[in-house]
CSV table of C-alpha atoms in Angstrom, one decimal:
chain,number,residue,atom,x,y,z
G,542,UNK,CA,-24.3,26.1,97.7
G,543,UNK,CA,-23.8,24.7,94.3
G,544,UNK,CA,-20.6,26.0,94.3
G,545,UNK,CA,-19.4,24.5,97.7
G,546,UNK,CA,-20.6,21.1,97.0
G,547,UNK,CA,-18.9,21.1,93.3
G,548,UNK,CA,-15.8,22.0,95.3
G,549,UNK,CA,-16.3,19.6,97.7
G,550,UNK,CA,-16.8,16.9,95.0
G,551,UNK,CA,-13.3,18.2,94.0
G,552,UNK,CA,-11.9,17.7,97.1
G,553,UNK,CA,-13.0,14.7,97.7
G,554,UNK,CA,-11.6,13.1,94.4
G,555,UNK,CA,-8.4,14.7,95.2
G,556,UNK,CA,-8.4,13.5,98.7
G,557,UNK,CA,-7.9,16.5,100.5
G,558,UNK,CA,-6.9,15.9,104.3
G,559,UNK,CA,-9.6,17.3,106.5
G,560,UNK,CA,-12.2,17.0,103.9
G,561,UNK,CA,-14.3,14.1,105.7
G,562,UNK,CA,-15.2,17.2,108.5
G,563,UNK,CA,-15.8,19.6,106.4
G,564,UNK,CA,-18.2,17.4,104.7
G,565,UNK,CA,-19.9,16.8,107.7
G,566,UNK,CA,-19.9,20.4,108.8
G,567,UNK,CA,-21.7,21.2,105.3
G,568,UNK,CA,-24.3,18.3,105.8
G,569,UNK,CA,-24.9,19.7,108.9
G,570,UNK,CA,-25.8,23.5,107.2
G,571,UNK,CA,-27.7,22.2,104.1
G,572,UNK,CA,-30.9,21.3,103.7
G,573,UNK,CA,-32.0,18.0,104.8
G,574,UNK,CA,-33.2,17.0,101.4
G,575,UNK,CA,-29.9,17.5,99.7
G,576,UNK,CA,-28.1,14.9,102.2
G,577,UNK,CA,-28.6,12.2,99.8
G,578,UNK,CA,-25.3,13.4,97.5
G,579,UNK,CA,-23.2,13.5,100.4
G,580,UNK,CA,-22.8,9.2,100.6
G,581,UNK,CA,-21.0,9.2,97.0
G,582,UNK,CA,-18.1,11.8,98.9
G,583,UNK,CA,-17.6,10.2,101.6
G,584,UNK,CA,-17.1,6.6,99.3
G,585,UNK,CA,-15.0,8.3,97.0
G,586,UNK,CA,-12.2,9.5,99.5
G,587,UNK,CA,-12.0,6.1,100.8
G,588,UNK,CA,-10.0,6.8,103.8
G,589,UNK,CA,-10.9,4.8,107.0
G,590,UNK,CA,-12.7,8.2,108.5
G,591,UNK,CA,-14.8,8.8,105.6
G,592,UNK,CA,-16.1,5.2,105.3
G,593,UNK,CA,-16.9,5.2,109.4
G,594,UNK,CA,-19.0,8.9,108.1
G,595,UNK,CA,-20.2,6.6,104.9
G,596,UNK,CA,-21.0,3.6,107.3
G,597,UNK,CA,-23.0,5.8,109.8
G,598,UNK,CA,-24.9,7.2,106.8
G,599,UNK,CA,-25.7,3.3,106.4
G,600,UNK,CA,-27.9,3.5,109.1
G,601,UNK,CA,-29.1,7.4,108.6
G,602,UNK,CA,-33.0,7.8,109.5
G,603,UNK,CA,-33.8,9.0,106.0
G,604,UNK,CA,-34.4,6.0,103.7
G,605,UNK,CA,-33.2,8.4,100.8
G,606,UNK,CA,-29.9,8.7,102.6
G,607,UNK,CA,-29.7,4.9,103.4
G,608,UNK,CA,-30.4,4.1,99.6
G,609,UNK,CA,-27.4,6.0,98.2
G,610,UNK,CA,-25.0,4.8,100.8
G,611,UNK,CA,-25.7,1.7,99.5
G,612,UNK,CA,-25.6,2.5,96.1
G,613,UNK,CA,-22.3,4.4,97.0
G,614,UNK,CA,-21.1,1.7,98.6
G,615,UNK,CA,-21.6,-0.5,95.9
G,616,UNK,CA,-20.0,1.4,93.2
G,617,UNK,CA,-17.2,1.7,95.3
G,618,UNK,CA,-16.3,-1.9,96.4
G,619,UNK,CA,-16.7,-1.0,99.7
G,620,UNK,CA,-16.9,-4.8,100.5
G,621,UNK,CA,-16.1,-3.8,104.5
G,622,UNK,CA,-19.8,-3.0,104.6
G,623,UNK,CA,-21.3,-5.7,103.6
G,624,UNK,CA,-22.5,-6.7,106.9
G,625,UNK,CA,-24.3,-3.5,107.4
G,626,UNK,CA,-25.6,-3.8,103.8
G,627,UNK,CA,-26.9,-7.8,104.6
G,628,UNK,CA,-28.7,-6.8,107.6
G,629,UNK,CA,-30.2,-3.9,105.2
G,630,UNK,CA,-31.4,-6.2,102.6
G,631,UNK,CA,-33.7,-7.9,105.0
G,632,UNK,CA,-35.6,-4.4,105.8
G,633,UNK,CA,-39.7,-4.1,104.3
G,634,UNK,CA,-39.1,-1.2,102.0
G,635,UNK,CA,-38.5,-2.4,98.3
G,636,UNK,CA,-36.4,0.9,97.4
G,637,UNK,CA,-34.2,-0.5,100.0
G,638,UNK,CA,-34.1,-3.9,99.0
G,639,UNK,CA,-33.6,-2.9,95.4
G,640,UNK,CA,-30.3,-1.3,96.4
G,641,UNK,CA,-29.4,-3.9,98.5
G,642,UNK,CA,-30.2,-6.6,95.6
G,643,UNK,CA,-27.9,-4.8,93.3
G,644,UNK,CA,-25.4,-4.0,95.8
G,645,UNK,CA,-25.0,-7.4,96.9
G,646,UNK,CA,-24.7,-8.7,93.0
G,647,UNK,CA,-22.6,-5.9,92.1
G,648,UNK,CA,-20.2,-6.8,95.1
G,649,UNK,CA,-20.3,-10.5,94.1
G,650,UNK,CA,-21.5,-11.3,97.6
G,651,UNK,CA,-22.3,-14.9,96.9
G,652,UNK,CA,-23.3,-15.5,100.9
G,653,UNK,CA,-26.2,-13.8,100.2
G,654,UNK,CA,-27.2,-16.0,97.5
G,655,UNK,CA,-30.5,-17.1,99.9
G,656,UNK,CA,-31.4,-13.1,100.6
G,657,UNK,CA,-31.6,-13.2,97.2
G,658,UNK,CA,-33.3,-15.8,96.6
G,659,UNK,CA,-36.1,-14.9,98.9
G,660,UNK,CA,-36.0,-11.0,97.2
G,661,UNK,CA,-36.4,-12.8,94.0
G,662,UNK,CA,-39.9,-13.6,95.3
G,663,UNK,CA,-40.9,-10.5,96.0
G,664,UNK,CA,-44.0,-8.4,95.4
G,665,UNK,CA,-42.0,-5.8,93.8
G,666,UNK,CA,-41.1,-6.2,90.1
G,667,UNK,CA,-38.1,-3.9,90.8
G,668,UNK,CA,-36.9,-5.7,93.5
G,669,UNK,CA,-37.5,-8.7,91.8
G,670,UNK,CA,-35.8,-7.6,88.8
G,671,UNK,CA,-32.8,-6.4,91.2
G,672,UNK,CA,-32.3,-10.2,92.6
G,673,UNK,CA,-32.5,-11.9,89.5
G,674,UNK,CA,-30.3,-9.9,87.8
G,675,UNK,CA,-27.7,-10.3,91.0
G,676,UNK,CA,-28.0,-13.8,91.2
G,677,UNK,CA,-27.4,-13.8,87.4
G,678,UNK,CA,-24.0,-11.6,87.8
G,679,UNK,CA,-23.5,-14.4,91.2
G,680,UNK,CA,-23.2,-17.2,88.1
G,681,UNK,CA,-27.0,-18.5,88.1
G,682,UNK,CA,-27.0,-18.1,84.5
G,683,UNK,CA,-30.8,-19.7,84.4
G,684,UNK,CA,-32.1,-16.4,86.0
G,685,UNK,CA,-31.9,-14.4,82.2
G,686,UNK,CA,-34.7,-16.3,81.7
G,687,UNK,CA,-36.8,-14.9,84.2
G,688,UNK,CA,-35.3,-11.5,83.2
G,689,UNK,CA,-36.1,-11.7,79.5
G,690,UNK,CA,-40.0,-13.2,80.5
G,691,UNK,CA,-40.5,-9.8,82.5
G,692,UNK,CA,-39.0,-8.1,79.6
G,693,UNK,CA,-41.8,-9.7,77.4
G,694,UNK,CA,-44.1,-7.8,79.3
G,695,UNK,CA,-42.6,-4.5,78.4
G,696,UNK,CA,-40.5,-3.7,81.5
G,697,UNK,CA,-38.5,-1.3,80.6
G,698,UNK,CA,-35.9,-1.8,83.8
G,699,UNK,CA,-36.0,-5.4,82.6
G,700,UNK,CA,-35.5,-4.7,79.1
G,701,UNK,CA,-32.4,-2.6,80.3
G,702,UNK,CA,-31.1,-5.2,82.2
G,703,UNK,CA,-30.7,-7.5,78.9
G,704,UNK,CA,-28.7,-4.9,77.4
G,705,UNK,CA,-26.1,-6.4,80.1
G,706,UNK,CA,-26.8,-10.1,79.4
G,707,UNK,CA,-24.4,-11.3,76.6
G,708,UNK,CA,-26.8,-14.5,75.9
G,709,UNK,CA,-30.0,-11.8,75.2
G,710,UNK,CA,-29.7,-10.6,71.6
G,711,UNK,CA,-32.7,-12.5,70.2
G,712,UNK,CA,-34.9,-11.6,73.1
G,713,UNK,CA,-33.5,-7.8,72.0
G,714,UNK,CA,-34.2,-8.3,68.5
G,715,UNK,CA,-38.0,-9.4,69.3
G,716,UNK,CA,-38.1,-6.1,71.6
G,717,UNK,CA,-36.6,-3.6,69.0
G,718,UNK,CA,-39.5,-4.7,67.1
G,719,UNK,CA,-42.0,-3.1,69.2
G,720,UNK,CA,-44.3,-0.3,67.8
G,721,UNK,CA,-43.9,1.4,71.3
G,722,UNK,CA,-41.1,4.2,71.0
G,723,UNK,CA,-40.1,3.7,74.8
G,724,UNK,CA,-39.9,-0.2,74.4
């Protein structure tokens, strides 16, 4: 198995004609749990047929599945699903909307600017943290603020986050600080 999928990951960066089916032959045989690495193939061909296969694993039944085709999505600059993606953003699971909030910030989706507004508000911290930090990258430079207050209470995903926030050095420089190893 690990064999097949490293040479499907092969194929699929070389762009292999036919590859899309025989990815979806080898979902098909593998073990439900492992169809979350499938979504990054299918973005990275790119072809109309493996974005239809990555856009149908959009809407797959296993959240898991769902999540990385975001993600995949996402890193790609698949912007032809953001629809799909919108419409997943306003779903009640927080590991979804997580990857939705960065998707939509990463894609520089600035009609979403309200979905992220109301994910800012959230009971989530990382979903939260995933909002702010997209309406930051959307130009609301105000939301570093927010960021860096969450950092002050030693989260680490927020503390990461500054790392990408030119304007956060000082608020790093408190941080480094810290007698905790992991802060």
């Amino acid at each position: 198995l690990a064999i097949r999928l490293e040479a499907a990951l092969h194929m699929a960066e070389q762009k292999t004609p036919k590859i899309v089916g025989q990815l979806e032959s080898l979902m098909c045989k593998v073990n439900p749990q492992l169809h979350p690495l499938f979504p990054q193939f299918f973005a990275l061909i790119g072809t109309h047929e493996s974005i239809r296969a990555l856009s149908k694993l959009l809407l797959h039944k296993d959240e898991k599945v769902r999540v990385q085709a975001i993600i995949s999505a996402a890193n790609h600059e698949r912007d032809d699903l953001l629809p799909i993606i919108q419409k997943l953003a306003t779903h009640q699971s927080p590991m979804q909307q997580e990857a939705c909030a960065m998707a939509l910030g990463k894609m520089k989706d600035e009609s979403s600017i309200l979905k992220l507004e109301m994910l800012a508000k959230s009971n989530s911290k990382n979903v939260q943290l995933a909002a702010l930090y997209a309406l930051y990258n959307l130009g609301q430079k105000t939301k570093q603020q927010e960021i860096e207050n969450m950092a002050r209470t030693l989260d680490l995903y927020a503390i990461q986050m500054l790392f990408e926030m030119d304007e956060s050095i000082k608020s790093l420089e408190e941080l480094v600080k810290h007698e905790d190893f992991s802060v």
